[in-house]
Amino acid sequence: MTKNYASEISSPLSSNHEDYLKAIYILETRGEQVTNSALSEYIGFTPASATNMVKKLAQMDLVIYRPHQAVALTPTGRRVALEILRHHRLLELFLHQTLDIPWDSVHEEAERLEHVLSEALEDAIAASLGYPKVDPHGDPIPSKNGEISHTPGHPLSQSEAGRAYRLVRVLSQEKERLAYLGELGLQLNVEVFLREQAPFDGPVLVEVAGEEHALAADMAALLQVVPASAE
Amino acid sequence: MTKNYASEISSPLSSNHEDYLKAIYILETRGEQVTNSALSEYIGFTPASATNMVKKLAQMDLVIYRPHQAVALTPTGRRVALEILRHHRLLELFLHQTLDIPWDSVHEEAERLEHVLSEALEDAIAASLGYPKVDPHGDPIPSKNGEISHTPGHPLSQSEAGRAYRLVRVLSQEKERLAYLGELGLQLNVEVFLREQAPFDGPVLVEVAGEEHALAADMAALLQVVPASAE
DNA sequence: CGTAGTTTTTAGTCATGGCTAAATTGTATC
DNA sequence: GATACAATTTAGCCATGACTAAAAACTACG
Ligand SMILES: [Mn+2]
Ligand SMILES: [Mn+2]
Ligand SMILES: [Mn+2]
Ligand SMILES: [Mn+2]
């Protein structure tokens, strides 16, 4: 058997089923309404396809669907979403740590592998990593029984200038963006000194590993930090 | 991009396409004629489905199909089969070595993972294992450019009694059989002393790690060995 | 409220790739 | 060579899940 949630559902789920549920979960956690258009845009299929799939998921009791309303996960749907998300983030960390895959590439690899990970493999990976709590981007890894911790931190763009911070999460999975940040030395847990914060949503000046860089406001908004003093 | 052979083919191949090609390759190497029934039995679909798929593979120039004749791989088809086989065997070894997955479980895991392995990951795995030549069952791992070595050895059932041998390959991927062999201590590269060989295809008596065991003739036929003196 | 514009749903099409059942072809035996 | 039996192919069915285009339903604004 290949999946933990297998006992809770009627028919086996395809990769796309799982990606839909994961997408709904992620959109839910963003606090936005999970409209059909938001969902279809996120997964990259047409709105008609999204409606179609959501109806099927509703028949399987994985989501609640009321026409023209935002879709929501049922408890079972959330369990499935969290299991796939756990696979995804464990894989990202494993690929990064064990196989030296750069942090800007792990997402796309995990996107395919997450669907073919057995329980045994999930457990073996988790064990070999020492039961980690976050992935290479600082995203929390759901526990086996579906708990997920809230990550601390606040955007660098909303932090006080003249202080040192530690990067605890990057709210982006865009390959190019992550590659750029990596070039600046901005990897997870790196120390960042916030030199200057321009007003009117202007750029921020930071110092990383002795070098100074300017970051656009929207970029800085994606960088979650905590005070470096909290060591 | 996900596969190396992508440039050589017209349309992307599904997991099942790849498994068919791999199956044809394996049946070919057994020296038997790859009949429709042999193929359909091996892959576990009906003969009608096999005919159907073989015709599609023929349209893509991956196999040669003539009605009522044995099917054969084209050079391109062989390249695809060998790439998937490389994925499979690299994964088996990786799972066994790096994640301690038992040798009787790696096959089924690799059967799913082999289809979602990117070039980058294939390379990273091969590098982390030190570019290995054989998998945990002694099956040769095809090279990146599609070369595959011939493994030495002969069946234990056709070996001379009173001599010591080294197990270099097990010609089975049945979970229960491998688990049983593992319990006897019969893992790859283990030393086996052939105590007695009963006539008329009778059982063989072996000594492994100080313990004596009797093996059925068909079991012993699956164990490929070389003289232990060849150290 | 009524209407324009947006969002969502419906309806209908298509490709894929399994399946069963029936027809056909090939093979072996008398 | 006829005939039985096995292997293979054909024909037709079905589920899945994408798509486009059209219809319907919501929303917002004058
Ligand atoms: Mn995915
Ligand atoms: Mn991540
Ligand atoms: Mn496979
Ligand atoms: Mn093997």
Short mmCIF file of C-alpha atoms (C1' of nucleotides) and ligand atoms in Angstrom, two decimals:
data_model
loop_
_atom_site.label_atom_id
_atom_site.label_comp_id
_atom_site.label_asym_id
_atom_site.label_seq_id
_atom_site.Cartn_x
_atom_site.Cartn_y
_atom_site.Cartn_z
CA MET A 1 0.00 0.00 0.00
CA THR A 2 1.17 3.40 -0.90
CA LYS A 3 -0.61 6.03 1.12
CA ASN A 4 -1.54 6.51 4.71
CA TYR A 5 -4.91 8.08 3.98
CA ALA A 6 -5.89 5.09 1.84
CA SER A 7 -8.16 3.70 4.54
CA GLU A 8 -10.16 6.91 4.77
CA ILE A 9 -11.18 7.29 1.17
CA SER A 10 -13.33 5.41 -1.30
CA SER A 11 -11.29 5.44 -4.50
CA PRO A 12 -7.59 6.01 -5.04
CA LEU A 13 -6.55 9.56 -5.75
CA SER A 14 -4.52 10.60 -8.77
CA SER A 15 -1.59 13.00 -8.56
CA ASN A 16 -3.87 15.76 -9.73
CA HIS A 17 -6.47 15.00 -7.10
CA GLU A 18 -3.75 15.35 -4.51
CA ASP A 19 -2.42 18.57 -6.01
CA TYR A 20 -5.91 20.09 -5.97
CA LEU A 21 -6.33 19.28 -2.30
CA LYS A 22 -2.90 20.65 -1.51
CA ALA A 23 -3.69 23.81 -3.46
CA ILE A 24 -6.95 24.30 -1.59
CA TYR A 25 -5.13 23.85 1.69
CA ILE A 26 -2.48 26.41 0.79
CA LEU A 27 -5.02 28.94 -0.45
CA GLU A 28 -7.01 28.43 2.73
CA THR A 29 -4.00 29.13 4.91
CA ARG A 30 -3.39 32.34 3.02
CA GLY A 31 -6.64 33.51 4.53
CA GLU A 32 -8.15 34.27 1.16
CA GLN A 33 -11.44 32.84 -0.06
CA VAL A 34 -10.79 29.75 -2.14
CA THR A 35 -12.78 30.78 -5.18
CA ASN A 36 -12.93 28.67 -8.29
CA SER A 37 -10.82 31.14 -10.21
CA ALA A 38 -8.16 31.35 -7.50
CA LEU A 39 -7.95 27.58 -7.44
CA SER A 40 -7.87 27.12 -11.19
CA GLU A 41 -5.23 29.80 -11.56
CA TYR A 42 -3.09 28.24 -8.85
CA ILE A 43 -3.15 24.74 -10.29
CA GLY A 44 -2.92 25.89 -13.90
CA PHE A 45 -6.04 24.28 -15.31
CA THR A 46 -9.10 26.01 -16.74
CA PRO A 47 -11.93 27.10 -14.42
CA ALA A 48 -14.21 24.50 -16.00
CA SER A 49 -11.74 21.76 -15.11
CA ALA A 50 -11.50 23.04 -11.56
CA THR A 51 -15.27 22.99 -11.10
CA ASN A 52 -15.31 19.48 -12.47
CA MET A 53 -12.64 18.22 -10.13
CA VAL A 54 -14.02 20.00 -7.08
CA LYS A 55 -17.35 18.30 -7.65
CA LYS A 56 -15.65 14.93 -7.72
CA LEU A 57 -13.73 15.71 -4.56
CA ALA A 58 -17.03 16.71 -2.97
CA GLN A 59 -18.55 13.34 -3.85
CA MET A 60 -15.63 11.71 -2.09
CA ASP A 61 -16.24 13.89 1.00
CA LEU A 62 -12.89 15.58 0.68
CA VAL A 63 -14.23 19.10 0.12
CA ILE A 64 -17.44 20.96 0.71
CA TYR A 65 -18.85 22.35 -2.48
CA ARG A 66 -21.81 24.68 -2.75
CA PRO A 67 -22.27 26.26 -6.19
CA HIS A 68 -20.85 29.76 -6.42
CA GLN A 69 -19.37 29.51 -2.93
CA ALA A 70 -15.79 29.21 -1.82
CA VAL A 71 -14.66 25.61 -1.58
CA ALA A 72 -13.46 24.25 1.77
CA LEU A 73 -11.68 21.10 2.88
CA THR A 74 -13.47 18.54 5.01
CA PRO A 75 -11.51 17.03 7.91
CA THR A 76 -10.61 14.08 5.69
CA GLY A 77 -9.65 16.37 2.82
CA ARG A 78 -7.39 18.31 5.14
CA ARG A 79 -5.73 15.11 6.32
CA VAL A 80 -4.95 14.13 2.76
CA ALA A 81 -3.68 17.61 1.92
CA LEU A 82 -1.44 17.60 4.97
CA GLU A 83 -0.05 14.18 4.17
CA ILE A 84 0.93 15.29 0.69
CA LEU A 85 2.34 18.52 2.06
CA ARG A 86 4.36 16.48 4.54
CA HIS A 87 5.70 14.37 1.71
CA HIS A 88 6.53 17.49 -0.26
CA ARG A 89 8.43 19.25 2.46
CA LEU A 90 10.22 16.18 3.74
CA LEU A 91 11.35 15.51 0.20
CA GLU A 92 12.52 19.07 -0.31
CA LEU A 93 14.67 18.87 2.77
CA PHE A 94 15.93 15.40 1.95
CA LEU A 95 16.91 16.36 -1.58
CA HIS A 96 18.64 19.46 -0.31
CA GLN A 97 20.46 17.88 2.62
CA THR A 98 21.25 14.43 1.34
CA LEU A 99 21.70 14.99 -2.37
CA ASP A 100 22.79 18.62 -2.43
CA ILE A 101 20.00 19.70 -4.74
CA PRO A 102 19.91 23.52 -4.64
CA TRP A 103 17.06 25.09 -2.72
CA ASP A 104 15.66 26.65 -5.86
CA SER A 105 15.22 23.24 -7.53
CA VAL A 106 13.81 21.09 -4.77
CA HIS A 107 10.25 22.33 -5.19
CA GLU A 108 9.73 21.07 -8.72
CA GLU A 109 11.34 17.74 -7.93
CA ALA A 110 9.20 17.25 -4.83
CA GLU A 111 6.11 18.19 -6.81
CA ARG A 112 6.39 14.88 -8.69
CA LEU A 113 7.88 12.66 -5.99
CA GLU A 114 5.32 13.58 -3.31
CA HIS A 115 2.69 11.45 -5.08
CA VAL A 116 4.62 8.18 -5.13
CA LEU A 117 6.01 8.14 -1.60
CA SER A 118 4.99 5.14 0.47
CA GLU A 119 4.52 5.27 4.21
CA ALA A 120 7.69 3.26 4.71
CA LEU A 121 9.71 5.69 2.64
CA GLU A 122 8.17 8.71 4.30
CA ASP A 123 9.13 7.29 7.67
CA ALA A 124 12.62 6.35 6.56
CA ILE A 125 13.24 9.83 5.19
CA ALA A 126 11.88 11.52 8.29
CA ALA A 127 14.05 9.31 10.49
CA SER A 128 17.19 9.87 8.43
CA LEU A 129 16.68 13.63 8.77
CA GLY A 130 16.08 13.42 12.50
CA TYR A 131 12.38 14.27 12.36
CA PRO A 132 12.80 17.82 11.08
CA LYS A 133 10.28 20.58 11.70
CA VAL A 134 10.86 22.82 8.67
CA ASP A 135 11.85 22.46 5.02
CA PRO A 136 14.68 24.37 3.26
CA HIS A 137 12.46 27.43 2.84
CA GLY A 138 11.38 27.46 6.46
CA ASP A 139 7.93 26.09 5.69
CA PRO A 140 6.69 23.92 8.56
CA ILE A 141 6.51 20.16 7.95
CA PRO A 142 3.19 18.69 9.09
CA SER A 143 3.53 15.86 11.59
CA LYS A 144 2.43 12.34 10.77
CA ASN A 145 -0.87 12.82 12.52
CA GLY A 146 -1.63 16.04 10.70
CA GLU A 147 -0.46 18.71 13.08
CA ILE A 148 1.33 21.70 11.69
CA SER A 149 3.11 24.33 13.69
CA HIS A 150 2.88 28.04 13.21
CA THR A 151 6.21 29.51 12.17
CA PRO A 152 7.35 32.57 14.09
CA GLY A 153 8.74 35.64 12.37
CA HIS A 154 7.61 38.77 10.60
CA PRO A 155 8.44 40.30 7.21
CA LEU A 156 11.82 41.95 6.91
CA SER A 157 9.97 44.83 5.25
CA GLN A 158 8.18 45.51 8.50
CA SER A 159 11.20 45.34 10.74
CA GLU A 160 13.08 47.99 12.55
CA ALA A 161 16.22 49.33 10.86
CA GLY A 162 19.57 49.17 12.62
CA ARG A 163 19.07 45.69 13.97
CA ALA A 164 20.22 42.18 13.11
CA TYR A 165 17.75 39.46 12.18
CA ARG A 166 17.79 35.80 11.32
CA LEU A 167 16.02 34.58 8.18
CA VAL A 168 13.53 31.89 9.22
CA ARG A 169 11.31 31.56 6.17
CA VAL A 170 10.99 32.62 2.55
CA LEU A 171 7.44 32.90 1.30
CA SER A 172 8.16 32.04 -2.31
CA GLN A 173 8.86 28.98 -4.36
CA GLU A 174 9.78 30.78 -7.57
CA LYS A 175 12.97 29.24 -8.87
CA GLU A 176 14.53 32.45 -10.17
CA ARG A 177 13.72 34.41 -7.05
CA LEU A 178 15.19 31.76 -4.79
CA ALA A 179 18.27 31.48 -6.99
CA TYR A 180 18.77 35.23 -6.75
CA LEU A 181 18.40 35.22 -2.98
CA GLY A 182 20.84 32.35 -2.79
CA GLU A 183 23.39 34.35 -4.74
CA LEU A 184 23.11 37.12 -2.17
CA GLY A 185 23.80 34.57 0.55
CA LEU A 186 20.22 34.74 1.75
CA GLN A 187 19.65 31.10 2.68
CA LEU A 188 17.68 29.86 5.66
CA ASN A 189 18.98 30.81 9.13
CA VAL A 190 21.44 33.34 7.76
CA GLU A 191 21.96 36.54 9.73
CA VAL A 192 20.79 39.76 8.11
CA PHE A 193 21.50 43.25 9.32
CA LEU A 194 18.78 45.70 8.31
CA ARG A 195 20.67 48.84 7.51
CA GLU A 196 17.99 51.05 6.09
CA GLN A 197 14.33 50.93 5.25
CA ALA A 198 13.23 53.49 2.64
CA PRO A 199 9.82 55.05 3.22
CA PHE A 200 6.81 54.75 0.86
CA ASP A 201 7.44 51.03 0.36
CA GLY A 202 10.87 51.76 -0.96
CA PRO A 203 13.77 49.31 -1.11
CA VAL A 204 15.58 48.04 1.96
CA LEU A 205 19.31 47.99 2.44
CA VAL A 206 20.65 44.85 4.08
CA GLU A 207 24.01 43.47 5.02
CA VAL A 208 24.56 39.75 4.56
CA ALA A 209 27.88 38.06 5.24
CA GLY A 210 29.65 41.39 5.10
CA GLU A 211 28.15 42.47 1.80
CA GLU A 212 25.54 45.13 1.29
CA HIS A 213 22.53 44.62 -0.96
CA ALA A 214 19.39 46.53 -1.87
CA LEU A 215 16.13 44.61 -1.96
CA ALA A 216 12.84 45.72 -3.46
CA ALA A 217 10.00 46.13 -1.00
CA ASP A 218 8.01 43.18 -2.35
CA MET A 219 11.09 40.99 -2.10
CA ALA A 220 11.71 42.04 1.50
CA ALA A 221 8.07 41.32 2.26
CA LEU A 222 8.67 37.65 1.44
CA LEU A 223 11.52 37.31 3.91
CA GLN A 224 10.33 36.28 7.36
CA VAL A 225 12.80 37.08 10.11
CA VAL A 226 13.20 36.97 13.87
CA PRO A 227 15.52 39.15 15.95
CA ALA A 228 19.02 37.68 15.79
CA SER A 229 19.42 38.26 19.52
CA ALA A 230 17.03 35.37 20.10
CA GLU A 231 19.85 32.86 19.87
CA MET B 1 12.45 18.71 -18.13
CA THR B 2 12.13 15.35 -16.62
CA LYS B 3 13.62 12.74 -18.86
CA ASN B 4 16.77 12.34 -20.85
CA TYR B 5 15.11 10.55 -23.75
CA ALA B 6 12.62 13.40 -24.15
CA SER B 7 14.40 14.75 -27.19
CA GLU B 8 14.17 11.45 -29.04
CA ILE B 9 10.45 10.88 -28.88
CA SER B 10 7.35 12.54 -30.23
CA SER B 11 4.93 12.50 -27.32
CA PRO B 12 5.60 12.14 -23.61
CA LEU B 13 5.43 8.61 -22.26
CA SER B 14 3.25 7.58 -19.35
CA SER B 15 4.48 5.34 -16.53
CA ASN B 16 2.80 2.43 -18.23
CA HIS B 17 4.46 3.12 -21.56
CA GLU B 18 7.78 3.02 -19.76
CA ASP B 19 6.93 -0.17 -17.90
CA TYR B 20 5.97 -1.87 -21.16
CA LEU B 21 9.29 -0.96 -22.73
CA LYS B 22 11.17 -2.12 -19.68
CA ALA B 23 9.23 -5.38 -19.68
CA ILE B 24 10.02 -5.99 -23.35
CA TYR B 25 13.68 -5.33 -22.66
CA ILE B 26 13.77 -7.76 -19.75
CA LEU B 27 11.94 -10.47 -21.66
CA GLU B 28 14.32 -9.97 -24.58
CA THR B 29 17.35 -10.42 -22.35
CA ARG B 30 15.90 -13.67 -21.06
CA GLY B 31 16.39 -14.96 -24.56
CA GLU B 32 12.75 -15.91 -24.92
CA GLN B 33 10.51 -14.71 -27.72
CA VAL B 34 8.58 -11.66 -26.58
CA THR B 35 5.13 -12.91 -27.46
CA ASN B 36 2.02 -10.93 -26.74
CA SER B 37 0.99 -13.34 -24.02
CA ALA B 38 4.40 -13.30 -22.34
CA LEU B 39 4.32 -9.53 -22.33
CA SER B 40 0.76 -9.22 -21.10
CA GLU B 41 1.38 -11.74 -18.37
CA TYR B 42 4.54 -9.97 -17.25
CA ILE B 43 2.97 -6.54 -17.01
CA GLY B 44 -0.32 -7.80 -15.61
CA PHE B 45 -2.72 -6.41 -18.20
CA THR B 46 -4.94 -8.36 -20.58
CA PRO B 47 -3.56 -9.53 -23.94
CA ALA B 48 -5.89 -7.11 -25.71
CA SER B 49 -4.42 -4.22 -23.77
CA ALA B 50 -0.91 -5.34 -24.59
CA THR B 51 -1.65 -5.49 -28.32
CA ASN B 52 -3.14 -2.05 -28.08
CA MET B 53 -0.16 -0.56 -26.31
CA VAL B 54 2.39 -2.29 -28.51
CA LYS B 55 0.73 -0.80 -31.57
CA LYS B 56 1.02 2.66 -30.06
CA LEU B 57 4.66 2.10 -29.20
CA ALA B 58 5.21 0.98 -32.79
CA GLN B 59 3.71 4.23 -34.07
CA MET B 60 6.21 6.09 -31.94
CA ASP B 61 9.04 4.00 -33.37
CA LEU B 62 9.88 2.47 -30.04
CA VAL B 63 9.13 -1.13 -31.00
CA ILE B 64 8.77 -3.15 -34.16
CA TYR B 65 5.39 -4.74 -34.43
CA ARG B 66 4.30 -7.26 -37.04
CA PRO B 67 0.99 -9.00 -36.32
CA HIS B 68 1.40 -12.40 -34.75
CA GLN B 69 5.15 -11.96 -34.48
CA ALA B 70 7.33 -11.40 -31.46
CA VAL B 71 7.72 -7.73 -30.59
CA ALA B 72 11.19 -6.18 -30.57
CA LEU B 73 12.63 -2.90 -29.35
CA THR B 74 13.97 -0.35 -31.81
CA PRO B 75 17.24 1.37 -30.90
CA THR B 76 15.26 4.29 -29.49
CA GLY B 77 12.97 1.95 -27.60
CA ARG B 78 15.98 0.21 -26.11
CA ARG B 79 17.44 3.54 -25.02
CA VAL B 80 14.24 4.44 -23.20
CA ALA B 81 14.03 1.00 -21.59
CA LEU B 82 17.61 1.24 -20.41
CA GLU B 83 17.11 4.69 -18.98
CA ILE B 84 14.15 3.52 -16.92
CA LEU B 85 16.06 0.42 -15.88
CA ARG B 86 18.94 2.66 -14.80
CA HIS B 87 16.54 4.73 -12.73
CA HIS B 88 15.10 1.59 -11.23
CA ARG B 89 18.35 0.00 -10.19
CA LEU B 90 19.97 3.21 -9.00
CA LEU B 91 16.91 3.82 -6.86
CA GLU B 92 16.95 0.30 -5.46
CA LEU B 93 20.54 0.71 -4.36
CA PHE B 94 19.98 4.21 -3.05
CA LEU B 95 16.97 3.19 -0.99
CA HIS B 96 18.86 0.22 0.39
CA GLN B 97 22.13 1.98 1.16
CA THR B 98 20.98 5.43 2.16
CA LEU B 99 17.62 4.76 3.76
CA ASP B 100 18.07 1.18 4.96
CA ILE B 101 15.08 -0.11 3.08
CA PRO B 102 15.31 -3.92 3.09
CA TRP B 103 16.35 -5.55 -0.16
CA ASP B 104 13.01 -7.30 -0.47
CA SER B 105 11.13 -3.97 -0.50
CA VAL B 106 13.21 -1.81 -2.78
CA HIS B 107 11.78 -3.23 -5.98
CA GLU B 108 8.21 -2.13 -5.45
CA GLU B 109 9.30 1.31 -4.27
CA ALA B 110 11.56 1.80 -7.29
CA GLU B 111 8.77 0.64 -9.58
CA ARG B 112 6.93 3.89 -8.87
CA LEU B 113 9.83 6.27 -8.34
CA GLU B 114 11.62 5.32 -11.57
CA HIS B 115 9.03 7.25 -13.60
CA VAL B 116 9.42 10.60 -11.87
CA LEU B 117 13.20 10.84 -11.64
CA SER B 118 14.72 13.86 -13.37
CA GLU B 119 18.12 13.83 -14.97
CA ALA B 120 19.47 16.03 -12.19
CA LEU B 121 18.25 13.63 -9.54
CA GLU B 122 19.49 10.58 -11.41
CA ASP B 123 22.93 12.17 -11.57
CA ALA B 124 22.91 13.24 -7.95
CA ILE B 125 21.96 9.76 -6.81
CA ALA B 126 24.58 8.10 -9.00
CA ALA B 127 27.23 10.50 -7.69
CA SER B 128 26.27 10.03 -4.05
CA LEU B 129 26.60 6.26 -4.49
CA GLY B 130 29.96 6.56 -6.23
CA TYR B 131 28.71 5.52 -9.67
CA PRO B 132 27.81 1.96 -8.75
CA LYS B 133 27.74 -0.93 -11.23
CA VAL B 134 25.16 -3.23 -9.65
CA ASP B 135 21.98 -2.95 -7.59
CA PRO B 136 21.25 -4.76 -4.29
CA HIS B 137 20.31 -7.94 -6.16
CA GLY B 138 23.44 -7.90 -8.29
CA ASP B 139 21.58 -6.73 -11.38
CA PRO B 140 23.83 -4.53 -13.55
CA ILE B 141 23.02 -0.82 -13.67
CA PRO B 142 23.00 0.54 -17.23
CA SER B 143 25.34 3.45 -17.79
CA LYS B 144 24.06 6.88 -18.71
CA ASN B 145 24.72 6.28 -22.39
CA GLY B 146 22.90 2.98 -22.40
CA GLU B 147 25.67 0.45 -21.93
CA ILE B 148 25.05 -2.49 -19.68
CA SER B 149 27.62 -4.96 -18.51
CA HIS B 150 27.25 -8.71 -18.44
CA THR B 151 27.35 -10.02 -14.90
CA PRO B 152 29.66 -12.98 -14.28
CA GLY B 153 28.59 -16.03 -12.30
CA HIS B 154 26.68 -19.28 -12.70
CA PRO B 155 23.78 -20.84 -10.82
CA LEU B 156 24.58 -22.36 -7.45
CA SER B 157 22.54 -25.36 -8.58
CA GLN B 158 25.14 -26.04 -11.27
CA SER B 159 28.17 -25.67 -9.08
CA GLU B 160 30.57 -28.19 -7.71
CA ALA B 161 29.98 -29.40 -4.16
CA GLY B 162 32.68 -29.03 -1.52
CA ARG B 163 33.67 -25.53 -2.56
CA ALA B 164 33.05 -21.99 -1.34
CA TYR B 165 31.31 -19.43 -3.51
CA ARG B 166 30.36 -15.78 -3.33
CA LEU B 167 26.76 -14.74 -4.12
CA VAL B 168 26.89 -12.15 -6.91
CA ARG B 169 23.30 -12.02 -8.10
CA VAL B 170 19.81 -13.19 -7.25
CA LEU B 171 17.55 -13.69 -10.24
CA SER B 172 14.29 -12.89 -8.49
CA GLN B 173 12.44 -9.88 -7.28
CA GLU B 174 9.73 -11.71 -5.38
CA LYS B 175 9.40 -10.07 -2.00
CA GLU B 176 8.78 -13.23 0.02
CA ARG B 177 11.58 -15.14 -1.66
CA LEU B 178 14.07 -12.34 -1.03
CA ALA B 179 12.91 -11.99 2.54
CA TYR B 180 13.44 -15.69 3.10
CA LEU B 181 16.92 -15.60 1.58
CA GLY B 182 17.71 -12.59 3.73
CA GLU B 183 16.73 -14.53 6.85
CA LEU B 184 19.21 -17.23 5.90
CA GLY B 185 21.88 -14.58 5.62
CA LEU B 186 21.95 -14.87 1.85
CA GLN B 187 22.51 -11.25 0.90
CA LEU B 188 24.69 -10.02 -1.94
CA ASN B 189 28.41 -10.81 -1.72
CA VAL B 190 27.98 -13.24 1.12
CA GLU B 191 30.13 -16.37 1.14
CA VAL B 192 28.35 -19.70 0.66
CA PHE B 193 29.87 -23.12 1.10
CA LEU B 194 28.18 -25.72 -1.08
CA ARG B 195 28.15 -28.81 1.07
CA GLU B 196 26.05 -31.17 -0.94
CA GLN B 197 24.13 -31.27 -4.19
CA ALA B 198 21.42 -33.93 -4.33
CA PRO B 199 20.97 -35.64 -7.70
CA PHE B 200 17.82 -35.55 -9.84
CA ASP B 201 17.39 -31.81 -9.25
CA GLY B 202 17.20 -32.41 -5.54
CA PRO B 203 17.84 -29.81 -2.85
CA VAL B 204 21.27 -28.38 -2.11
CA LEU B 205 22.86 -28.13 1.30
CA VAL B 206 24.70 -24.89 1.95
CA GLU B 207 26.54 -23.32 4.81
CA VAL B 208 26.14 -19.58 5.32
CA ALA B 209 27.75 -17.73 8.21
CA GLY B 210 28.30 -20.97 10.07
CA GLU B 211 24.71 -22.19 9.68
CA GLU B 212 23.57 -24.99 7.45
CA HIS B 213 20.48 -24.68 5.26
CA ALA B 214 18.74 -26.78 2.62
CA LEU B 215 17.57 -25.03 -0.53
CA ALA B 216 15.17 -26.33 -3.17
CA ALA B 217 16.68 -26.82 -6.60
CA ASP B 218 14.68 -24.01 -8.19
CA MET B 219 15.76 -21.67 -5.41
CA ALA B 220 19.41 -22.58 -5.90
CA ALA B 221 19.01 -22.02 -9.63
CA LEU B 222 18.25 -18.35 -8.92
CA LEU B 223 21.45 -17.79 -6.99
CA GLN B 224 24.32 -16.73 -9.22
CA VAL B 225 27.71 -17.33 -7.68
CA VAL B 226 31.41 -17.09 -8.46
CA PRO B 227 34.19 -19.10 -6.77
CA ALA B 228 35.06 -17.47 -3.46
CA SER B 229 38.75 -17.90 -4.21
CA ALA B 230 38.42 -15.10 -6.78
CA GLU B 231 38.93 -12.47 -4.10
"C1'" DC C 1 -33.83 48.06 -9.60
"C1'" DG C 2 -31.74 47.18 -14.14
"C1'" DT C 3 -28.11 46.33 -16.69
"C1'" DA C 4 -23.11 45.48 -17.67
"C1'" DG C 5 -19.41 42.83 -16.51
"C1'" DT C 6 -17.37 39.06 -14.14
"C1'" DT C 7 -17.42 34.51 -12.33
"C1'" DT C 8 -19.03 30.06 -12.36
"C1'" DT C 9 -21.30 26.28 -14.20
"C1'" DT C 10 -23.03 23.38 -17.84
"C1'" DA C 11 -22.82 20.97 -22.06
"C1'" DG C 12 -20.44 18.63 -25.20
"C1'" DT C 13 -15.85 17.02 -27.27
"C1'" DC C 14 -11.65 14.54 -27.21
"C1'" DA C 15 -7.54 11.49 -26.05
"C1'" DT C 16 -6.04 7.92 -23.16
"C1'" DG C 17 -5.81 3.34 -21.92
"C1'" DG C 18 -7.85 -0.02 -19.44
"C1'" DC C 19 -11.62 -3.90 -20.13
"C1'" DT C 20 -14.71 -8.02 -22.24
"C1'" DA C 21 -16.31 -10.61 -25.92
"C1'" DA C 22 -16.06 -12.02 -30.48
"C1'" DA C 23 -13.58 -12.80 -34.65
"C1'" DT C 24 -9.50 -14.15 -36.74
"C1'" DT C 25 -5.21 -16.27 -37.40
"C1'" DG C 26 -1.74 -19.62 -36.50
"C1'" DT C 27 -0.27 -24.33 -35.00
"C1'" DA C 28 -0.35 -29.06 -34.06
"C1'" DT C 29 -2.43 -33.48 -34.74
"C1'" DC C 30 -4.71 -36.94 -37.12
"C1'" DG D 1 -5.48 -31.09 -45.87
"C1'" DA D 2 -9.17 -30.95 -42.21
"C1'" DT D 3 -10.02 -29.92 -37.72
"C1'" DA D 4 -9.34 -28.69 -32.92
"C1'" DC D 5 -7.06 -25.65 -29.75
"C1'" DA D 6 -4.40 -21.72 -28.52
"C1'" DA D 7 -2.79 -17.14 -29.38
"C1'" DT D 8 -3.74 -12.82 -31.19
"C1'" DT D 9 -6.33 -9.17 -32.90
"C1'" DT D 10 -10.48 -6.52 -33.55
"C1'" DA D 11 -14.51 -4.22 -32.11
"C1'" DG D 12 -16.83 -1.90 -29.00
"C1'" DC D 13 -17.42 -0.18 -24.11
"C1'" DC D 14 -16.24 2.61 -20.23
"C1'" DA D 15 -14.04 5.86 -16.79
"C1'" DT D 16 -11.07 9.66 -16.39
"C1'" DG D 17 -10.04 14.26 -16.74
"C1'" DA D 18 -8.49 17.63 -19.60
"C1'" DC D 19 -10.52 21.23 -23.08
"C1'" DT D 20 -13.79 25.07 -25.49
"C1'" DA D 21 -17.91 27.44 -25.97
"C1'" DA D 22 -22.22 28.74 -24.33
"C1'" DA D 23 -25.44 29.45 -20.62
"C1'" DA D 24 -26.43 30.92 -16.12
"C1'" DA D 25 -25.67 33.16 -11.90
"C1'" DC D 26 -23.82 36.45 -9.15
"C1'" DT D 27 -22.13 41.54 -8.18
"C1'" DA D 28 -21.71 46.20 -8.55
"C1'" DC D 29 -22.85 50.54 -10.11
"C1'" DG D 30 -25.57 54.06 -12.03
MN MN E 1 2.47 17.51 -7.08
MN MN E 2 9.13 24.61 0.59
MN MN E 3 7.38 1.12 -13.00
MN MN E 4 17.06 -5.38 -8.75
#
